[in-house]
PDB file of C-alpha atoms in Angstrom:
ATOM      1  CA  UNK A   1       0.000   0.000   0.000  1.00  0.00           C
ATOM      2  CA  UNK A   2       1.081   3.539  -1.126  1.00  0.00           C
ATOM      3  CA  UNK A   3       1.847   5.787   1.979  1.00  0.00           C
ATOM      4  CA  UNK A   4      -1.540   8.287   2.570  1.00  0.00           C
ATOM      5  CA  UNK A   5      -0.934  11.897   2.565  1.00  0.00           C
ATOM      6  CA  UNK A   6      -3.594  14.696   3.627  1.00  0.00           C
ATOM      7  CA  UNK A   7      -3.548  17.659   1.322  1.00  0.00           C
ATOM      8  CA  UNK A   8      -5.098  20.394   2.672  1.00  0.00           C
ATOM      9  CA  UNK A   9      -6.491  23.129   0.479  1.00  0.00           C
ATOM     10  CA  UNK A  10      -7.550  26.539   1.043  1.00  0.00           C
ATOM     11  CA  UNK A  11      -9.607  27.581  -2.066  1.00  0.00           C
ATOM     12  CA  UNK A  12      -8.891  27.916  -5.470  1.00  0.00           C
ATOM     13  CA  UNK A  13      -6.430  30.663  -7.039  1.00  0.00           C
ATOM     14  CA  UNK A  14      -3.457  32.619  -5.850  1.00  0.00           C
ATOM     15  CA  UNK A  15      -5.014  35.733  -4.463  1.00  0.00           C
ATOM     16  CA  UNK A  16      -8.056  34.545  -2.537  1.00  0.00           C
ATOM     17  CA  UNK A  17      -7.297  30.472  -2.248  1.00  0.00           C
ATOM     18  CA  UNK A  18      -4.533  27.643  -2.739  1.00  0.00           C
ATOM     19  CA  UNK A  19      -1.793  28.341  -5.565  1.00  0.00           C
ATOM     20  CA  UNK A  20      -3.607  26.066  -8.216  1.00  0.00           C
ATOM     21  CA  UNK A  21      -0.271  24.960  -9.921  1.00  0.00           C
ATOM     22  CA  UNK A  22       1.364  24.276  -6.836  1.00  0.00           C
ATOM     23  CA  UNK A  23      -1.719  22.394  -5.458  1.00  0.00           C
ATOM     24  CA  UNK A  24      -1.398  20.302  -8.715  1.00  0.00           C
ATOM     25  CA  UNK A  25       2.171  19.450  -8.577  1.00  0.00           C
ATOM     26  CA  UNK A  26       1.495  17.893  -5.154  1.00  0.00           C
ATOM     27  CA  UNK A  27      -0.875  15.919  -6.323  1.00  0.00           C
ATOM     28  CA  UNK A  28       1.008  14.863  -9.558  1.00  0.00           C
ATOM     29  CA  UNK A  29       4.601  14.177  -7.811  1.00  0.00           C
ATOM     30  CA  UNK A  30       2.540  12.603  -4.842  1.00  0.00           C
ATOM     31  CA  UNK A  31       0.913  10.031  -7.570  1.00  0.00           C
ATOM     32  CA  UNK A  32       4.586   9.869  -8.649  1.00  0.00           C
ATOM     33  CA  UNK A  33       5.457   8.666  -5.350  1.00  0.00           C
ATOM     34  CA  UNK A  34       2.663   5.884  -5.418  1.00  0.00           C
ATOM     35  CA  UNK A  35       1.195   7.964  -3.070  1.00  0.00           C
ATOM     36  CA  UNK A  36      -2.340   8.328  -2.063  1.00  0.00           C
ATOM     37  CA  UNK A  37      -3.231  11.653  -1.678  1.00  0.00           C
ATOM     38  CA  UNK A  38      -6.294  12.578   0.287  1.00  0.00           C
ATOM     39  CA  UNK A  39      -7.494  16.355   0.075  1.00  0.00           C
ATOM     40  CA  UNK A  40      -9.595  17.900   2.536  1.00  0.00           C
ATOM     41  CA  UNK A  41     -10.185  21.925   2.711  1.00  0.00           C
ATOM     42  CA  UNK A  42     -12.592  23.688   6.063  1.00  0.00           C
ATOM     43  CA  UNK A  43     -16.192  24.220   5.756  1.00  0.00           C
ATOM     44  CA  UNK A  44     -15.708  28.049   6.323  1.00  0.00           C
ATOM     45  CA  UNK A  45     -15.928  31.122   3.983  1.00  0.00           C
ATOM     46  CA  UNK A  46     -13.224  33.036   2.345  1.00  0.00           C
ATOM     47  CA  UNK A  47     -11.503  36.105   3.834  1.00  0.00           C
ATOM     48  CA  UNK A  48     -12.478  37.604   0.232  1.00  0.00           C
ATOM     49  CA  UNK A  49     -13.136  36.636  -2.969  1.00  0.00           C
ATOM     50  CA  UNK A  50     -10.576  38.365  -5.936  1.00  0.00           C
ATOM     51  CA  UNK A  51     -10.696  39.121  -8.721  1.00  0.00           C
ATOM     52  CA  UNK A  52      -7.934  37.177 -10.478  1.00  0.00           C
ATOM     53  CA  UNK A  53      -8.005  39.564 -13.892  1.00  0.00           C
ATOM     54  CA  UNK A  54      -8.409  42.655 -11.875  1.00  0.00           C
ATOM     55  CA  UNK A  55      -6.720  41.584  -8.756  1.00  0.00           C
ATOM     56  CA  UNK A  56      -9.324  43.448  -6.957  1.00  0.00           C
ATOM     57  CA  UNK A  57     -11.714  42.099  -3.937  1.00  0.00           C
ATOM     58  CA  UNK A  58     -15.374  41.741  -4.961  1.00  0.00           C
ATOM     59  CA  UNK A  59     -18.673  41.736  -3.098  1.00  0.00           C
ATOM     60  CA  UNK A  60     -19.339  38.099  -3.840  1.00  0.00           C
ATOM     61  CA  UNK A  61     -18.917  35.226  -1.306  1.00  0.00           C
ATOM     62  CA  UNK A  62     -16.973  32.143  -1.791  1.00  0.00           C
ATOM     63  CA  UNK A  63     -16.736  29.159   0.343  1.00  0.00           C
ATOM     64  CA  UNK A  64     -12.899  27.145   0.702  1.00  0.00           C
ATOM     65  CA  UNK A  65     -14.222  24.279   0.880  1.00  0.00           C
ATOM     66  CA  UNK A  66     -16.400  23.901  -2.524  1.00  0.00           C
ATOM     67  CA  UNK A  67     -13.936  26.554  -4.231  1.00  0.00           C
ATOM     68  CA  UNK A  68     -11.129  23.381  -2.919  1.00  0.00           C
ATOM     69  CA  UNK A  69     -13.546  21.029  -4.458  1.00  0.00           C
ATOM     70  CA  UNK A  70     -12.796  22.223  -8.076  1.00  0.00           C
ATOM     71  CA  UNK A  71      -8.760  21.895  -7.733  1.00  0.00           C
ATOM     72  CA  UNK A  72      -9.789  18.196  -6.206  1.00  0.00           C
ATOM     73  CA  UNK A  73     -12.352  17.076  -9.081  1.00  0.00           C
ATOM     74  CA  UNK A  74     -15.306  16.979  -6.197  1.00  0.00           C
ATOM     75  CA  UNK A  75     -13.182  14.043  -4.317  1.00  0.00           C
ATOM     76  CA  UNK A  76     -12.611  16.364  -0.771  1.00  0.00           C
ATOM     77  CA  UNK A  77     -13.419  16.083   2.629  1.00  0.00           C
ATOM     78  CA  UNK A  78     -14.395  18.583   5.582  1.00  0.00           C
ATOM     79  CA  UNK A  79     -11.431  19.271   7.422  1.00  0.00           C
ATOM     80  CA  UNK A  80     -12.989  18.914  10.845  1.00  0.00           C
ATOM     81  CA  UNK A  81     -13.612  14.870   9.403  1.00  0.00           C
ATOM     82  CA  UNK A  82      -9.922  14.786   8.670  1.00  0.00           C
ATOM     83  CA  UNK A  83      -8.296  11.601  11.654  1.00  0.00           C
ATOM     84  CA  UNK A  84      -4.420  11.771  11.675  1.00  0.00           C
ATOM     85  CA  UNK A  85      -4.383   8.166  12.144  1.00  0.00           C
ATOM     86  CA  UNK A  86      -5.373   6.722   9.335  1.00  0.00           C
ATOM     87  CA  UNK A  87      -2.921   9.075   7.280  1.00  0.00           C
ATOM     88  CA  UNK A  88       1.036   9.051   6.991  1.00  0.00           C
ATOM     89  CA  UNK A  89       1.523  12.710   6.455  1.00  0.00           C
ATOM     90  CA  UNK A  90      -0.113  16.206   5.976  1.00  0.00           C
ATOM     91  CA  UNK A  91       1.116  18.617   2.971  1.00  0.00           C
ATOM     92  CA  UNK A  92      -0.315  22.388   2.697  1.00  0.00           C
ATOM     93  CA  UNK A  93       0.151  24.093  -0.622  1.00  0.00           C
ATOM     94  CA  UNK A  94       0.596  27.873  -0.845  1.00  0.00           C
ATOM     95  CA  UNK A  95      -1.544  30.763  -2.573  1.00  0.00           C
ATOM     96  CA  UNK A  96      -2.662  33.970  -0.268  1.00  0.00           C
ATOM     97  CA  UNK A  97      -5.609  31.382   1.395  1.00  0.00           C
ATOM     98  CA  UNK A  98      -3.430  30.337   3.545  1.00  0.00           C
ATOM     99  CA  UNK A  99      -2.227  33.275   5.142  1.00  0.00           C
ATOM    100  CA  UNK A 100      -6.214  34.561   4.290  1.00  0.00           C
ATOM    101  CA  UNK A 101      -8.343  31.891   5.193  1.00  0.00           C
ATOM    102  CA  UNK A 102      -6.231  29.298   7.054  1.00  0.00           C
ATOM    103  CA  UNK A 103      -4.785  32.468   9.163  1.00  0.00           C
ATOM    104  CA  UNK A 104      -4.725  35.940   8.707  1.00  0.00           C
ATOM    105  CA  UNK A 105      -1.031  36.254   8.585  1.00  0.00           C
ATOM    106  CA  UNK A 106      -2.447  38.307   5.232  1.00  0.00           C
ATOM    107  CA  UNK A 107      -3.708  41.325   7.785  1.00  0.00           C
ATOM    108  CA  UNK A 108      -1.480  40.645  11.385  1.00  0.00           C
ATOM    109  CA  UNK A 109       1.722  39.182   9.951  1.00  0.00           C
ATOM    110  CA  UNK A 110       3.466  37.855  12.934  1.00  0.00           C
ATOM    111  CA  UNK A 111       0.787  38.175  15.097  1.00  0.00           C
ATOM    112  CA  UNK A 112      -1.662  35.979  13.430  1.00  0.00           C
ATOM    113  CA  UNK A 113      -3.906  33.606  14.631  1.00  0.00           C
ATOM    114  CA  UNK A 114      -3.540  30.031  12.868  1.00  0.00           C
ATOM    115  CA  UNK A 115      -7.450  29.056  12.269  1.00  0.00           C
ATOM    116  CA  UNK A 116      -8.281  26.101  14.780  1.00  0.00           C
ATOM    117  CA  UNK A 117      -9.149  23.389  13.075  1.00  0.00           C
ATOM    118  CA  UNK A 118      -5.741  24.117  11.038  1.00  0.00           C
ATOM    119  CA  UNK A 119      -3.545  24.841  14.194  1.00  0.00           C
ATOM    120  CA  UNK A 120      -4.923  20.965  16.144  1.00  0.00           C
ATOM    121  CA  UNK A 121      -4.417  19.385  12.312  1.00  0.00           C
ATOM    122  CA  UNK A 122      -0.739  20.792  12.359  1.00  0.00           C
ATOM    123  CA  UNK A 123      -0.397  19.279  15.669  1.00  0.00           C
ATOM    124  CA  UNK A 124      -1.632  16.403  15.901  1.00  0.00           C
ATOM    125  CA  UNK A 125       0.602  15.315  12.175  1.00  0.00           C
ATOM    126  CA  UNK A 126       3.463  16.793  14.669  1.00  0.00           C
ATOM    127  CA  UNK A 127       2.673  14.695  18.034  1.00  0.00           C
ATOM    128  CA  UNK A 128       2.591  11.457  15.739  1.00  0.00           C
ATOM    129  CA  UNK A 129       5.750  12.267  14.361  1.00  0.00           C
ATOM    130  CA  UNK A 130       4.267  12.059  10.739  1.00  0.00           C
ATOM    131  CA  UNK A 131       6.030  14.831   8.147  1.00  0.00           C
ATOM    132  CA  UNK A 132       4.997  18.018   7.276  1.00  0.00           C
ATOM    133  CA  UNK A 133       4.951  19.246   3.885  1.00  0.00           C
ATOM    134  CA  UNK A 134       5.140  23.458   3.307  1.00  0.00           C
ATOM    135  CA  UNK A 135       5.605  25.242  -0.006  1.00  0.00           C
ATOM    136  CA  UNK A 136       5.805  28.667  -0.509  1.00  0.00           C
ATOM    137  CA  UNK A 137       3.733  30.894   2.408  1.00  0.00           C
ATOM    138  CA  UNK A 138       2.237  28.126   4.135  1.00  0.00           C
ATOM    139  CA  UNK A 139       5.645  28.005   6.231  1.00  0.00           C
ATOM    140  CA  UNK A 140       4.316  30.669   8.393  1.00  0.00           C
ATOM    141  CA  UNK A 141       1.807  28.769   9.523  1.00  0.00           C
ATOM    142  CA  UNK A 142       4.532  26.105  11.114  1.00  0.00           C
ATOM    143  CA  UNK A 143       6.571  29.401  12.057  1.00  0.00           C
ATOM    144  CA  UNK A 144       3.731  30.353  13.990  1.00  0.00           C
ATOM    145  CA  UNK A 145       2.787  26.738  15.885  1.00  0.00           C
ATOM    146  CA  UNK A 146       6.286  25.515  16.321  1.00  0.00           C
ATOM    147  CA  UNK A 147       8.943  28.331  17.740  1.00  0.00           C
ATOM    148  CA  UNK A 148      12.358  27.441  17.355  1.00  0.00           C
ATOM    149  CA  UNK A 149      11.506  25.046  13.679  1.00  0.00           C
ATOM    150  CA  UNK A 150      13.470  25.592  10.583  1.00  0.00           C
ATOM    151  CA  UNK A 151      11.819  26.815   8.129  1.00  0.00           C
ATOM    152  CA  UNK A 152      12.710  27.770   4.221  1.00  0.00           C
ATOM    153  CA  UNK A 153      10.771  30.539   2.158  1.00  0.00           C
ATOM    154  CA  UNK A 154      13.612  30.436  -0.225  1.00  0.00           C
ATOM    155  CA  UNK A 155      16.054  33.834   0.226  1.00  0.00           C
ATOM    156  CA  UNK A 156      15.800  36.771   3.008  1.00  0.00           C
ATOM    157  CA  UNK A 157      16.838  39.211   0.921  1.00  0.00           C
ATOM    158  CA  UNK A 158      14.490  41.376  -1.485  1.00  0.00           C
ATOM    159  CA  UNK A 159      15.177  41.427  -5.039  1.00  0.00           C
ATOM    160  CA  UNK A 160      13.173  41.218  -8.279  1.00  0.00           C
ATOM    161  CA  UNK A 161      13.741  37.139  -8.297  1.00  0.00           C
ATOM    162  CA  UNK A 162      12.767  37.175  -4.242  1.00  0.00           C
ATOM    163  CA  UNK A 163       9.737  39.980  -3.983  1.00  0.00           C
ATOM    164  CA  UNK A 164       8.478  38.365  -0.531  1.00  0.00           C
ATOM    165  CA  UNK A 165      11.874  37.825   1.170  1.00  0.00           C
ATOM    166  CA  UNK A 166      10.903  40.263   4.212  1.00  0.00           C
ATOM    167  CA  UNK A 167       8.826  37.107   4.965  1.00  0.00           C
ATOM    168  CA  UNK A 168      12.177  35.057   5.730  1.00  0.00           C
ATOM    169  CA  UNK A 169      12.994  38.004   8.263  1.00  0.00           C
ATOM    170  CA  UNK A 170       9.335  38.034   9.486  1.00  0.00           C
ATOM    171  CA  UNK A 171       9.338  34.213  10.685  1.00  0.00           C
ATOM    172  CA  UNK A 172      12.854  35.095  12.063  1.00  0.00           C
ATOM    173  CA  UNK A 173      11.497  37.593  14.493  1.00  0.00           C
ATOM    174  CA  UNK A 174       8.891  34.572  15.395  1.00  0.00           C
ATOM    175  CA  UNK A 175      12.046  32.778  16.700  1.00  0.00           C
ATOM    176  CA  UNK A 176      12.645  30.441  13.880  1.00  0.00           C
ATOM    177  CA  UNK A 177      15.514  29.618  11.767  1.00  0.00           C
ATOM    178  CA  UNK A 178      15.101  30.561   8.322  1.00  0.00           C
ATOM    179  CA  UNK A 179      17.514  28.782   5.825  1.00  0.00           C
ATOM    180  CA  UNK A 180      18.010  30.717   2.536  1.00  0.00           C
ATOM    181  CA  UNK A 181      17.677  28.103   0.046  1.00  0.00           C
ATOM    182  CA  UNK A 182      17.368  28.023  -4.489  1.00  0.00           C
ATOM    183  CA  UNK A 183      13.633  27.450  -5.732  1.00  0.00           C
ATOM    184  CA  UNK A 184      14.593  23.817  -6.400  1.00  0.00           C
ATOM    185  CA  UNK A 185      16.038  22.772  -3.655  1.00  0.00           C
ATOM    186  CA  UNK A 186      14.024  21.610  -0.094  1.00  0.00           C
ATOM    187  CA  UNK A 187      15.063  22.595   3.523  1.00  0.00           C
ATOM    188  CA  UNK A 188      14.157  19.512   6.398  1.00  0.00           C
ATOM    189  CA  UNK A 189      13.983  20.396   9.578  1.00  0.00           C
ATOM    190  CA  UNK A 190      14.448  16.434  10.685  1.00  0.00           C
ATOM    191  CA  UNK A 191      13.922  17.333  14.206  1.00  0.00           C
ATOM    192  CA  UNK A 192      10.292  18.605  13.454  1.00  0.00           C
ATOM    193  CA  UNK A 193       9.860  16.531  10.606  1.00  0.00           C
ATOM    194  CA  UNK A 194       9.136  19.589   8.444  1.00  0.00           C
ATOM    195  CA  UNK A 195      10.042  19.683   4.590  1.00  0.00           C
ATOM    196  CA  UNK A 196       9.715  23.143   3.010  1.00  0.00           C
ATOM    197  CA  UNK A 197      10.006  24.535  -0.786  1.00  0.00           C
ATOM    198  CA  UNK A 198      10.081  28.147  -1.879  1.00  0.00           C
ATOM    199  CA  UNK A 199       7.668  27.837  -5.100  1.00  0.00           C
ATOM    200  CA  UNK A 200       6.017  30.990  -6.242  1.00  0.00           C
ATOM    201  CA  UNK A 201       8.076  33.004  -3.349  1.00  0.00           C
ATOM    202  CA  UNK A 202      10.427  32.921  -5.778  1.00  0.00           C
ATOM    203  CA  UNK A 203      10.174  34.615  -9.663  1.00  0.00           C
ATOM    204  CA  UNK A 204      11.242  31.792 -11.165  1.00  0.00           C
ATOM    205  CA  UNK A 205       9.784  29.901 -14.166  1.00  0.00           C
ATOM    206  CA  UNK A 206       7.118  27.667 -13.627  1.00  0.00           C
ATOM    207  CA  UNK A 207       9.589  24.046 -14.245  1.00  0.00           C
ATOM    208  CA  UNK A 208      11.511  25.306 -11.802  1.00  0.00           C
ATOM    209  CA  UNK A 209       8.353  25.651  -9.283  1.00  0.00           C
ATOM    210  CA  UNK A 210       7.397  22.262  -9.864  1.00  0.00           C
ATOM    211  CA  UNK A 211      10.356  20.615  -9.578  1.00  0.00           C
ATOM    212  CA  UNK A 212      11.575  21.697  -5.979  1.00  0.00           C
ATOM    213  CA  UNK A 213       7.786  21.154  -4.832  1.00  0.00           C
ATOM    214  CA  UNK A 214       8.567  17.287  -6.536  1.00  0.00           C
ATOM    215  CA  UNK A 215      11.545  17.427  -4.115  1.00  0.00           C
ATOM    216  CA  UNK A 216       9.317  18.542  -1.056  1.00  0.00           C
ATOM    217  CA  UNK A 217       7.052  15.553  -1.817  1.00  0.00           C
ATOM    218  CA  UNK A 218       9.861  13.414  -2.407  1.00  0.00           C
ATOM    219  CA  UNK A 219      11.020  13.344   1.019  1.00  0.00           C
ATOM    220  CA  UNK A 220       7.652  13.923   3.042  1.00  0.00           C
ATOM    221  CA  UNK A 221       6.868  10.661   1.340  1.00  0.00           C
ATOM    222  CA  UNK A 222      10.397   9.192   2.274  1.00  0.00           C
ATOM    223  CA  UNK A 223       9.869  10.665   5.690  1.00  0.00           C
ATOM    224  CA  UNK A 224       6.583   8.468   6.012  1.00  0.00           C
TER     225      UNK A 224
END
């Protein structure tokens, strides 16, 4: 039997839910793996809902878990449903949901609160010793849970390749260590059992996204 991995979503498209191609290289590079990936997303509504060709808020209302739902092909569960025993280990994509409707690290930054049904998923995949898969901002929300983890969002410095490096120095101030790392490459925190990827933190072309988020999964699923 193929290890079981959680993937948990936080709606669909980069401004408002989960990164879409990020959520889909996880899924491919999981399947990869022989991996069974099982996706759940919470019952909650969005922050906001954007407007991806104006990337503007709307009036409308959106909720994660049916905008999730599209990204999975309908085959998602309520994240309250979601029993860390049955499953090997829990990966969280990126895209501004997380930090929106997971947290609201979008609004407070470092002094966010992690959404509780997220926060007891984190730590119960933590308490078992099962690994932890992070790609792009979702780090924060491990920053936030576990002080003193190590944690990559690729570089800490700002440039036009790394526009969201003050992040790095952000989950530094949360007392973590932040290890500068290349958009291909995978920081693990074997302590923690944490494996984390840059992705779209990084302006980098798209091959290069999906390949160090194939690393990530690579060793959550070794880690398993």
């Amino acid at each position: 039997m193929g290890k079981r991995v959680a993937v948990v979503l936080a709606g669909c498209g980069v401004y408002d839910g989960s990164e879409i191609h990020e959520s889909s290289a996880v899924l491919v590079h999981l399947s990869r793996e022989g991996a069974q990936a099982e996706v759940y997303a919470p019952d909650v509504d969005q922050m906001h809902v954007v407007d991806h060709v104006k990337g503007q808020p709307t009036q409308e209302k959106r909720n994660v878990l049916v905008e999730s739902a599209r990204i999975a092909r309908g085959n998602i569960k309520d994240l309250a449903k979601l029993d860390v025993k049955g499953l090997d280990a829990l990966i969280i994509p990126g895209g501004f949901g997380v930090a929106k409707n997971l947290s609201t690290w979008a609004t407070q930054g470092k002094n966010c609160i992690v959404s509780k049904e997220v926060e007891d998923v984190l730590k119960a995949f933590h308490a078992a010793k099962k690994p932890i898969g992070l790609c792009c901002i979702s780090p924060v929300l491990a920053a936030k849970i576990f002080p003193g983890c190590e944690l990559t969002v690729g570089h800490d410095t700002e440039c036009e390749k790394w526009p969201y490096a003050k992040t790095a120095e952000t989950m530094k101030e949360l007392g973590c260590k932040h290890v500068n790392k290349h958009v291909t490459e995978v920081h693990v925190d074997v302590k923690n059992k944490l494996v984390t990827t840059s992705a779209f933190m990084c302006n980098a072309p798209i091959h290069e996204i999906y390949d160090g988020i194939g690393k990530m999964v690579k060793e959550v699923v070794r880690l398993a």
